[in-house]
Amino acid sequence: MLYVCVYIHTVNTQIHKCIELKSNGALRDRKGGVCGCQVLEDTCLFPFQHIVYLVALFVTAFNDRTTSLRMPQMPMRGGCFQVSEIEEFRLQGEAVVLRCPKTESLLAKRGLLHATGHTYHFTGADMDTLLPNDTGRVRTQGHRLWFLPARTTDTGNYTCIFRNASYCIAGTISLQIYQNKDPHLDVISYPNLAFPGPNGMIVCPNVNEFNRTGQLQWFKDSTPIVLSADHNRYHRHMDNALTIQNVSPRDAGFYTCELRVVINDVHYKVTRTINLSVPGTHWQCKQSLFLQPEIIFPSSGDIFEASIGSNLEIPCRVLIGGQSADSTEVTWLVDGLAIEESILKGRAFLRERTRGSHIELKLNLLELYEEDTRAVIKCVTQNPWGRQEVIAQIKLENNSTWLVVGTAGATAFFTMVFIFLYHLLKAQRKDYILAKQNTMF
């Protein structure tokens, strides 16, 4: 409901009215109502000024409505939009930091992340609010939740909650802390695929939150990797990557990057494990065709429609036959780049599910931009026996319906304004005639 404060200055009287603009276009005087807006003291609003004033209010209300429409459709519980964050798997005794990247992305796109007048806090697995502190083992600092160090008892769901006068957004993170990594390598490791060739690279993921005290140390299957010799096949690349020369299937295995960090004068260890797969090259053509994965949805060129500002989900379903899901990679590429390196960075995430002989990888786009319709978005699957890719196209929904509705609404609004002004001027003329008659007597 939209209310307008109108200050009417006539010959004999001054009226401060609160007019209710009803959804059916009618005007209703809210007698004795409080508008909550500033009265224009000692100001005579002529008819043209009335129009400008009311049009400005109409535009403001329309913009507010448009902004609310751009909020992605998300489930709501307890008055808060619910966001499902990515699961985290970590090891006991290490420094662990949690954040809510999807929630932060939603807030940043609306200019709310660093705005004033809001609260941001975490609740623990027991639903108790975790208060900011700098000394506890579990502490919150800004938009981060730290475990220094983590324990297996920290396993559970944690929620980051943003709240202001207009929005409440809650992101839930599932944290699993393991006592040691060896029995759980397949779960805690990050998959990486490299094909035989001159060079390959492994990146140590998710370590930018930490201030390091030295360089990363690398291990292959728990054996330290020597990086100093010039003739060595392993070389350090920048600060967080390892390059391998002359990649072959024998390079497959589990690689671990380890760094040491200091937080409040206390030393902690942080590790990440990467599962590198390198397919072989010597297979018969007949066997290759039979064992290669097949994308059964979408078909190349399928169109997915959505409106600007809305969220969009595109599934990619792959048939792997009788092969192991571990030997099949499925991913989404945008203009040939991974999601986190593309124009979708920070506003899209992937969710994978394996069922029998099928792998489904969903591309979840939190907020659609117009530029996304011009991107080349591919679902790519490959295993040691073959590769396939399909292109999915994004198209904007037809907004002609909204244009018609908006035009009709604007027409009704201006008709209402002119009716209002007609009655206003009629009252002014009546006051003027009465005043003239009084002067004659």
Short mmCIF file of C-alpha atoms in Angstrom, two decimals, residues 6-420:
data_model
loop_
_atom_site.label_atom_id
_atom_site.label_comp_id
_atom_site.label_asym_id
_atom_site.label_seq_id
_atom_site.Cartn_x
_atom_site.Cartn_y
_atom_site.Cartn_z
CA VAL A 6 -0.41 16.18 0.64
CA TYR A 7 -0.21 19.71 2.03
CA ILE A 8 -3.02 21.83 0.48
CA HIS A 9 -2.87 25.62 0.73
CA THR A 10 -6.14 27.33 -0.29
CA VAL A 11 -7.44 30.86 0.23
CA ASN A 12 -9.16 30.25 3.57
CA THR A 13 -7.61 27.07 4.87
CA GLN A 14 -4.53 24.89 4.99
CA ILE A 15 -5.06 21.13 4.98
CA HIS A 16 -2.56 18.37 5.70
CA LYS A 17 -4.03 15.18 4.29
CA CYS A 18 -2.73 11.64 4.14
CA ILE A 19 -4.08 10.13 0.94
CA GLU A 20 -4.08 6.35 0.48
CA LEU A 21 -3.42 5.20 -3.08
CA LYS A 22 -5.36 1.94 -3.22
CA SER A 23 -4.51 -0.96 -5.51
CA ASN A 24 -7.69 -0.36 -7.56
CA GLY A 25 -6.64 3.19 -8.36
CA ALA A 26 -9.03 4.87 -5.89
CA LEU A 27 -8.09 7.62 -3.45
CA ARG A 28 -9.07 7.49 0.20
CA ASP A 29 -8.52 10.17 2.82
CA ARG A 30 -6.99 8.60 5.91
CA LYS A 31 -8.54 10.94 8.48
CA GLY A 32 -6.43 11.30 11.52
CA GLY A 33 -3.82 9.04 9.99
CA VAL A 34 -0.11 9.63 10.43
CA CYS A 35 1.79 9.71 7.17
CA GLY A 36 5.27 9.47 8.57
CA CYS A 37 6.65 11.91 6.01
CA GLN A 38 7.72 15.53 6.32
CA VAL A 39 5.05 18.24 5.96
CA LEU A 40 6.01 20.93 3.47
CA GLU A 41 5.72 23.89 5.83
CA ASP A 42 4.76 27.29 4.43
CA THR A 43 4.75 25.96 0.91
CA CYS A 44 1.98 26.35 -1.63
CA LEU A 45 1.92 23.37 -3.99
CA PHE A 46 0.47 24.51 -7.30
CA PRO A 47 -1.11 21.88 -9.60
CA PHE A 48 2.09 21.30 -11.60
CA GLN A 49 4.06 20.81 -8.39
CA HIS A 50 1.46 18.30 -7.22
CA ILE A 51 2.01 16.29 -10.39
CA VAL A 52 5.80 16.33 -10.05
CA TYR A 53 5.58 15.35 -6.40
CA LEU A 54 3.20 12.44 -6.97
CA VAL A 55 5.07 11.23 -10.06
CA ALA A 56 8.29 11.15 -8.01
CA LEU A 57 6.55 9.04 -5.39
CA PHE A 58 5.22 6.72 -8.07
CA VAL A 59 8.67 6.24 -9.61
CA THR A 60 10.18 5.55 -6.18
CA ALA A 61 7.53 2.95 -5.39
CA PHE A 62 7.99 1.31 -8.81
CA ASN A 63 11.77 1.15 -8.35
CA ASP A 64 11.33 -0.44 -4.92
CA ARG A 65 9.00 -3.02 -6.45
CA THR A 66 11.48 -3.74 -9.25
CA THR A 67 14.29 -4.18 -6.72
CA SER A 68 12.26 -6.68 -4.73
CA LEU A 69 11.50 -8.62 -7.92
CA ARG A 70 15.21 -9.01 -8.55
CA MET A 71 15.68 -10.94 -5.32
CA PRO A 72 16.31 -14.54 -6.41
CA GLN A 73 13.59 -17.01 -5.56
CA MET A 74 14.86 -18.87 -2.52
CA PRO A 75 13.19 -20.89 0.20
CA MET A 76 12.26 -18.95 3.33
CA ARG A 77 12.18 -20.17 6.91
CA GLY A 78 11.69 -18.14 10.06
CA GLY A 79 11.46 -14.92 8.03
CA CYS A 80 14.88 -15.46 6.40
CA PHE A 81 15.82 -16.42 2.86
CA GLN A 82 17.68 -19.74 3.05
CA VAL A 83 20.95 -20.31 1.18
CA SER A 84 22.65 -23.72 1.05
CA GLU A 85 26.42 -23.25 1.18
CA ILE A 86 29.05 -25.76 0.04
CA GLU A 87 30.04 -28.55 2.45
CA GLU A 88 33.44 -28.31 4.14
CA PHE A 89 35.62 -31.33 5.06
CA ARG A 90 38.63 -30.62 7.30
CA LEU A 91 41.06 -32.36 9.68
CA GLN A 92 41.35 -32.27 13.45
CA GLY A 93 44.16 -30.15 14.87
CA GLU A 94 44.28 -27.73 11.94
CA ALA A 95 43.18 -24.12 11.68
CA VAL A 96 39.77 -23.97 9.98
CA VAL A 97 37.90 -20.89 8.79
CA LEU A 98 34.31 -20.87 7.56
CA ARG A 99 32.63 -18.25 5.43
CA CYS A 100 29.41 -18.04 3.42
CA PRO A 101 30.46 -17.19 -0.16
CA LYS A 102 27.01 -17.53 -1.72
CA THR A 103 25.38 -15.37 0.95
CA GLU A 104 28.12 -12.76 0.64
CA SER A 105 27.66 -12.73 -3.14
CA LEU A 106 23.94 -12.05 -2.80
CA LEU A 107 24.62 -9.21 -0.37
CA ALA A 108 27.43 -7.71 -2.45
CA LYS A 109 25.29 -7.57 -5.60
CA ARG A 110 22.75 -5.47 -3.70
CA GLY A 111 25.28 -3.22 -2.00
CA LEU A 112 24.38 -4.61 1.42
CA LEU A 113 27.56 -6.44 2.40
CA HIS A 114 29.41 -3.39 3.73
CA ALA A 115 26.41 -1.13 4.36
CA THR A 116 25.55 0.16 7.82
CA GLY A 117 22.46 -0.66 9.83
CA HIS A 118 22.67 -4.45 9.77
CA THR A 119 23.77 -7.38 11.91
CA TYR A 120 25.82 -10.39 10.79
CA HIS A 121 26.41 -13.29 13.12
CA PHE A 122 26.89 -17.07 13.23
CA THR A 123 24.88 -19.68 15.05
CA GLY A 124 26.46 -22.98 16.06
CA ALA A 125 25.33 -26.55 15.65
CA ASP A 126 23.33 -26.13 18.89
CA MET A 127 21.62 -23.01 17.39
CA ASP A 128 23.26 -20.73 19.98
CA THR A 129 24.54 -17.40 18.68
CA LEU A 130 28.34 -17.25 18.54
CA LEU A 131 29.40 -13.85 19.85
CA PRO A 132 32.43 -12.01 18.43
CA ASN A 133 35.62 -12.63 20.41
CA ASP A 134 39.36 -12.76 19.82
CA THR A 135 40.48 -15.32 22.39
CA GLY A 136 38.26 -18.40 22.30
CA ARG A 137 39.07 -21.56 20.40
CA VAL A 138 35.92 -20.98 18.34
CA ARG A 139 35.71 -17.31 17.46
CA THR A 140 33.91 -15.01 15.05
CA GLN A 141 35.64 -12.09 13.39
CA GLY A 142 33.60 -10.09 10.91
CA HIS A 143 32.13 -12.47 8.35
CA ARG A 144 34.39 -15.38 9.33
CA LEU A 145 34.08 -18.21 11.84
CA TRP A 146 37.40 -19.62 13.07
CA PHE A 147 38.26 -22.92 14.77
CA LEU A 148 41.71 -22.68 16.36
CA PRO A 149 42.25 -25.57 16.18
CA ALA A 150 39.35 -27.71 14.95
CA ARG A 151 38.11 -30.78 16.82
CA THR A 152 35.95 -33.68 15.72
CA THR A 153 33.26 -32.42 18.11
CA ASP A 154 32.95 -29.29 15.93
CA THR A 155 31.21 -31.37 13.26
CA GLY A 156 27.76 -30.01 12.49
CA ASN A 157 25.81 -27.31 10.66
CA TYR A 158 26.62 -23.64 11.11
CA THR A 159 24.54 -20.69 9.94
CA CYS A 160 25.59 -17.17 9.02
CA ILE A 161 22.71 -14.71 9.35
CA PHE A 162 22.49 -11.25 7.79
CA ARG A 163 19.63 -9.03 8.93
CA ASN A 164 18.61 -5.43 8.32
CA ALA A 165 15.31 -3.55 8.18
CA SER A 166 14.39 -5.08 4.81
CA TYR A 167 16.16 -8.41 4.42
CA CYS A 168 17.14 -11.51 6.34
CA ILE A 169 19.41 -14.01 4.59
CA ALA A 170 20.72 -17.16 6.28
CA GLY A 171 23.43 -19.37 4.78
CA THR A 172 23.97 -22.87 6.20
CA ILE A 173 27.37 -24.61 6.08
CA SER A 174 27.87 -28.30 6.82
CA LEU A 175 31.24 -28.89 8.51
CA GLN A 176 32.78 -32.36 8.91
CA ILE A 177 35.98 -32.72 10.95
CA TYR A 178 37.91 -36.01 10.56
CA GLN A 179 40.47 -37.31 13.03
CA ASN A 180 42.93 -38.28 10.27
CA LYS A 181 42.83 -38.12 6.51
CA ASP A 182 43.95 -41.56 5.30
CA PRO A 183 40.58 -43.37 5.64
CA HIS A 184 38.74 -40.39 4.12
CA LEU A 185 40.98 -39.31 1.23
CA ASP A 186 38.21 -39.69 -1.35
CA VAL A 187 35.96 -37.38 0.68
CA ILE A 188 38.33 -34.62 1.76
CA SER A 189 40.35 -34.43 -1.46
CA TYR A 190 39.73 -32.02 -4.32
CA PRO A 191 39.47 -33.83 -7.70
CA ASN A 192 41.85 -32.72 -10.45
CA LEU A 193 42.27 -34.15 -13.94
CA ALA A 194 45.37 -33.84 -16.12
CA PHE A 195 45.97 -35.43 -19.49
CA PRO A 196 49.31 -36.80 -20.64
CA GLY A 197 51.35 -33.99 -22.12
CA PRO A 198 54.25 -31.59 -21.62
CA ASN A 199 52.89 -29.78 -18.55
CA GLY A 200 50.27 -30.07 -15.85
CA MET A 201 49.41 -27.93 -12.83
CA ILE A 202 47.95 -28.52 -9.37
CA VAL A 203 46.57 -25.61 -7.35
CA CYS A 204 46.36 -25.58 -3.54
CA PRO A 205 42.72 -24.53 -3.00
CA ASN A 206 41.05 -22.32 -0.41
CA VAL A 207 44.09 -21.01 1.46
CA ASN A 208 43.79 -17.28 0.74
CA GLU A 209 42.22 -16.59 4.15
CA PHE A 210 45.48 -17.37 5.96
CA ASN A 211 48.62 -15.29 6.50
CA ARG A 212 51.46 -17.67 5.75
CA THR A 213 54.79 -17.80 7.52
CA GLY A 214 56.61 -19.51 4.64
CA GLN A 215 56.22 -21.31 1.35
CA LEU A 216 53.93 -24.23 0.73
CA GLN A 217 55.33 -27.72 1.17
CA TRP A 218 54.14 -30.38 -1.26
CA PHE A 219 53.77 -34.14 -0.74
CA LYS A 220 52.82 -36.98 -3.09
CA ASP A 221 51.27 -39.93 -1.32
CA SER A 222 52.83 -38.65 1.96
CA THR A 223 56.32 -38.40 0.40
CA PRO A 224 57.87 -34.89 0.34
CA ILE A 225 58.41 -33.46 -3.15
CA VAL A 226 61.83 -31.92 -3.81
CA LEU A 227 61.52 -28.63 -5.70
CA SER A 228 65.05 -27.26 -5.54
CA ALA A 229 66.87 -29.20 -8.29
CA ASP A 230 66.72 -27.69 -11.79
CA HIS A 231 66.38 -31.11 -13.40
CA ASN A 232 63.39 -32.00 -11.24
CA ARG A 233 60.03 -32.47 -12.97
CA TYR A 234 58.24 -30.55 -10.22
CA HIS A 235 58.36 -26.76 -10.06
CA ARG A 236 56.72 -24.15 -7.85
CA HIS A 237 54.29 -21.90 -9.73
CA MET A 238 53.52 -18.56 -8.05
CA ASP A 239 52.57 -19.00 -4.38
CA ASN A 240 49.99 -21.76 -4.37
CA ALA A 241 50.54 -24.05 -7.37
CA LEU A 242 52.74 -26.95 -8.43
CA THR A 243 53.62 -27.67 -12.07
CA ILE A 244 54.56 -31.12 -13.39
CA GLN A 245 56.59 -31.59 -16.55
CA ASN A 246 55.93 -34.47 -18.94
CA VAL A 247 52.72 -35.62 -17.29
CA SER A 248 52.04 -39.35 -17.53
CA PRO A 249 49.69 -41.84 -15.82
CA ARG A 250 52.36 -42.56 -13.19
CA ASP A 251 51.83 -39.03 -11.85
CA ALA A 252 48.33 -39.90 -10.69
CA GLY A 253 47.79 -39.98 -6.93
CA PHE A 254 47.06 -37.85 -3.89
CA TYR A 255 49.01 -34.61 -3.55
CA THR A 256 49.00 -32.61 -0.32
CA CYS A 257 49.94 -28.96 0.11
CA GLU A 258 50.84 -27.88 3.64
CA LEU A 259 51.34 -24.40 5.04
CA ARG A 260 52.12 -22.96 8.45
CA VAL A 261 50.21 -19.97 9.76
CA VAL A 262 50.45 -17.79 12.86
CA ILE A 263 47.28 -16.41 14.46
CA ASN A 264 47.61 -14.35 17.65
CA ASP A 265 51.18 -15.63 18.12
CA VAL A 266 50.05 -19.27 17.95
CA HIS A 267 51.28 -21.58 15.17
CA TYR A 268 48.82 -23.75 13.26
CA LYS A 269 48.98 -26.19 10.35
CA VAL A 270 46.70 -26.09 7.31
CA THR A 271 46.61 -28.82 4.64
CA ARG A 272 44.70 -29.46 1.44
CA THR A 273 44.69 -32.76 -0.50
CA ILE A 274 44.23 -33.01 -4.27
CA ASN A 275 43.35 -36.24 -6.06
CA LEU A 276 45.10 -36.10 -9.44
CA SER A 277 43.80 -38.41 -12.16
CA VAL A 278 45.82 -38.98 -15.35
CA PRO A 279 44.11 -41.25 -17.91
CA GLY A 280 46.08 -43.72 -20.00
CA THR A 281 46.41 -43.46 -23.79
CA HIS A 282 46.64 -47.05 -25.12
CA TRP A 283 43.14 -48.36 -25.71
CA GLN A 284 41.41 -49.92 -28.67
CA CYS A 285 39.03 -47.71 -30.64
CA LYS A 286 36.10 -50.09 -30.19
CA GLN A 287 36.57 -50.16 -26.45
CA SER A 288 36.98 -46.37 -26.42
CA LEU A 289 33.61 -45.77 -28.10
CA PHE A 290 31.85 -48.20 -25.78
CA LEU A 291 33.23 -46.79 -22.56
CA GLN A 292 33.10 -43.03 -23.19
CA PRO A 293 30.50 -41.03 -21.21
CA GLU A 294 27.34 -39.67 -22.84
CA ILE A 295 25.48 -36.47 -22.00
CA ILE A 296 21.77 -37.29 -22.08
CA PHE A 297 20.59 -33.82 -20.98
CA PRO A 298 20.70 -31.12 -22.15
CA SER A 299 20.99 -31.48 -25.89
CA SER A 300 23.34 -29.08 -27.62
CA GLY A 301 21.54 -25.81 -28.30
CA ASP A 302 18.82 -26.25 -25.66
CA ILE A 303 17.51 -22.87 -24.49
CA PHE A 304 16.89 -21.99 -20.83
CA GLU A 305 14.82 -18.87 -20.18
CA ALA A 306 14.90 -16.61 -17.14
CA SER A 307 14.47 -12.94 -16.32
CA ILE A 308 17.28 -10.56 -15.37
CA GLY A 309 18.02 -10.72 -11.66
CA SER A 310 16.41 -14.12 -11.15
CA ASN A 311 18.13 -17.39 -10.35
CA LEU A 312 18.52 -20.20 -12.86
CA GLU A 313 19.35 -23.89 -12.53
CA ILE A 314 20.68 -25.91 -15.48
CA PRO A 315 21.26 -29.64 -14.89
CA CYS A 316 23.75 -31.73 -16.86
CA ARG A 317 23.04 -35.47 -16.76
CA VAL A 318 25.71 -37.91 -17.87
CA LEU A 319 25.41 -41.64 -18.52
CA ILE A 320 28.58 -43.42 -17.39
CA GLY A 321 27.42 -46.98 -18.13
CA GLY A 322 29.19 -49.63 -16.09
CA GLN A 323 32.21 -47.44 -15.38
CA SER A 324 33.13 -46.01 -12.00
CA ALA A 325 31.96 -42.46 -11.29
CA ASP A 326 35.47 -41.70 -10.02
CA SER A 327 36.87 -42.16 -13.53
CA THR A 328 34.40 -39.71 -15.10
CA GLU A 329 34.69 -35.96 -14.84
CA VAL A 330 31.73 -33.63 -15.39
CA THR A 331 32.08 -29.87 -15.31
CA TRP A 332 30.64 -26.62 -16.64
CA LEU A 333 32.72 -24.14 -18.64
CA VAL A 334 31.85 -20.52 -19.43
CA ASP A 335 33.68 -19.13 -22.44
CA GLY A 336 36.19 -21.93 -21.96
CA LEU A 337 36.85 -21.04 -18.31
CA ALA A 338 35.95 -22.68 -15.02
CA ILE A 339 33.06 -21.09 -13.14
CA GLU A 340 35.28 -19.34 -10.57
CA GLU A 341 37.39 -17.83 -13.35
CA SER A 342 34.51 -16.71 -15.58
CA ILE A 343 31.94 -13.90 -15.60
CA LEU A 344 29.84 -16.05 -13.25
CA LYS A 345 32.44 -15.86 -10.47
CA GLY A 346 30.85 -15.27 -7.08
CA ARG A 347 27.25 -15.76 -8.26
CA ALA A 348 27.17 -19.37 -9.41
CA PHE A 349 28.00 -22.74 -7.90
CA LEU A 350 27.91 -26.41 -8.88
CA ARG A 351 26.12 -29.27 -7.16
CA GLU A 352 26.88 -32.89 -8.07
CA ARG A 353 24.84 -36.01 -7.44
CA THR A 354 25.60 -39.61 -8.47
CA ARG A 355 22.87 -42.20 -8.90
CA GLY A 356 23.80 -45.61 -10.21
CA SER A 357 25.10 -45.18 -13.74
CA HIS A 358 24.29 -41.47 -13.91
CA ILE A 359 26.06 -38.32 -12.76
CA GLU A 360 24.12 -35.07 -12.50
CA LEU A 361 25.94 -31.75 -12.15
CA LYS A 362 23.70 -28.73 -11.67
CA LEU A 363 24.82 -25.22 -12.56
CA ASN A 364 23.08 -22.93 -10.08
CA LEU A 365 23.14 -19.29 -11.14
CA LEU A 366 22.16 -17.05 -8.22
CA GLU A 367 21.50 -13.92 -10.27
CA LEU A 368 21.20 -13.60 -14.04
CA TYR A 369 22.88 -10.72 -15.88
CA GLU A 370 22.17 -9.69 -19.45
CA GLU A 371 25.79 -10.44 -20.40
CA ASP A 372 25.23 -14.09 -19.46
CA THR A 373 23.06 -14.53 -22.55
CA ARG A 374 26.10 -13.87 -24.74
CA ALA A 375 28.38 -16.36 -22.98
CA VAL A 376 29.19 -19.81 -24.37
CA ILE A 377 28.14 -22.18 -21.59
CA LYS A 378 29.18 -25.81 -22.00
CA CYS A 379 28.70 -28.99 -20.04
CA VAL A 380 31.81 -31.11 -20.54
CA THR A 381 32.30 -34.73 -19.55
CA GLN A 382 35.33 -36.92 -20.08
CA ASN A 383 36.96 -40.09 -18.86
CA PRO A 384 40.02 -42.05 -20.00
CA TRP A 385 38.05 -43.35 -23.00
CA GLY A 386 36.44 -40.25 -24.46
CA ARG A 387 35.02 -36.76 -24.15
CA GLN A 388 31.74 -35.03 -25.00
CA GLU A 389 30.40 -31.51 -24.61
CA VAL A 390 27.09 -29.72 -25.21
CA ILE A 391 26.22 -26.02 -25.31
CA ALA A 392 23.34 -24.61 -23.27
CA GLN A 393 21.94 -21.23 -24.28
CA ILE A 394 20.43 -18.70 -21.89
CA LYS A 395 17.66 -16.46 -23.16
CA LEU A 396 15.84 -13.62 -21.43
CA GLU A 397 12.15 -14.16 -20.80
CA ASN A 398 9.67 -12.07 -22.79
CA ASN A 399 8.96 -8.99 -20.68
CA SER A 400 6.16 -7.62 -22.90
CA THR A 401 3.58 -8.68 -20.33
CA TRP A 402 5.26 -6.58 -17.67
CA LEU A 403 5.42 -3.67 -20.12
CA VAL A 404 1.67 -3.85 -20.75
CA VAL A 405 0.94 -4.09 -17.03
CA GLY A 406 3.27 -1.19 -16.30
CA THR A 407 1.72 0.97 -19.02
CA ALA A 408 -1.79 0.23 -17.80
CA GLY A 409 -0.76 0.98 -14.23
CA ALA A 410 0.86 4.27 -15.21
CA THR A 411 -2.24 5.29 -17.19
CA ALA A 412 -4.49 4.51 -14.24
CA PHE A 413 -2.17 6.39 -11.90
CA PHE A 414 -2.11 9.59 -13.97
CA THR A 415 -5.88 9.41 -14.42
CA MET A 416 -6.16 9.23 -10.66
CA VAL A 417 -3.83 12.23 -10.28
CA PHE A 418 -5.90 14.40 -12.63
CA ILE A 419 -9.13 13.42 -10.85
CA PHE A 420 -7.49 14.37 -7.58
#
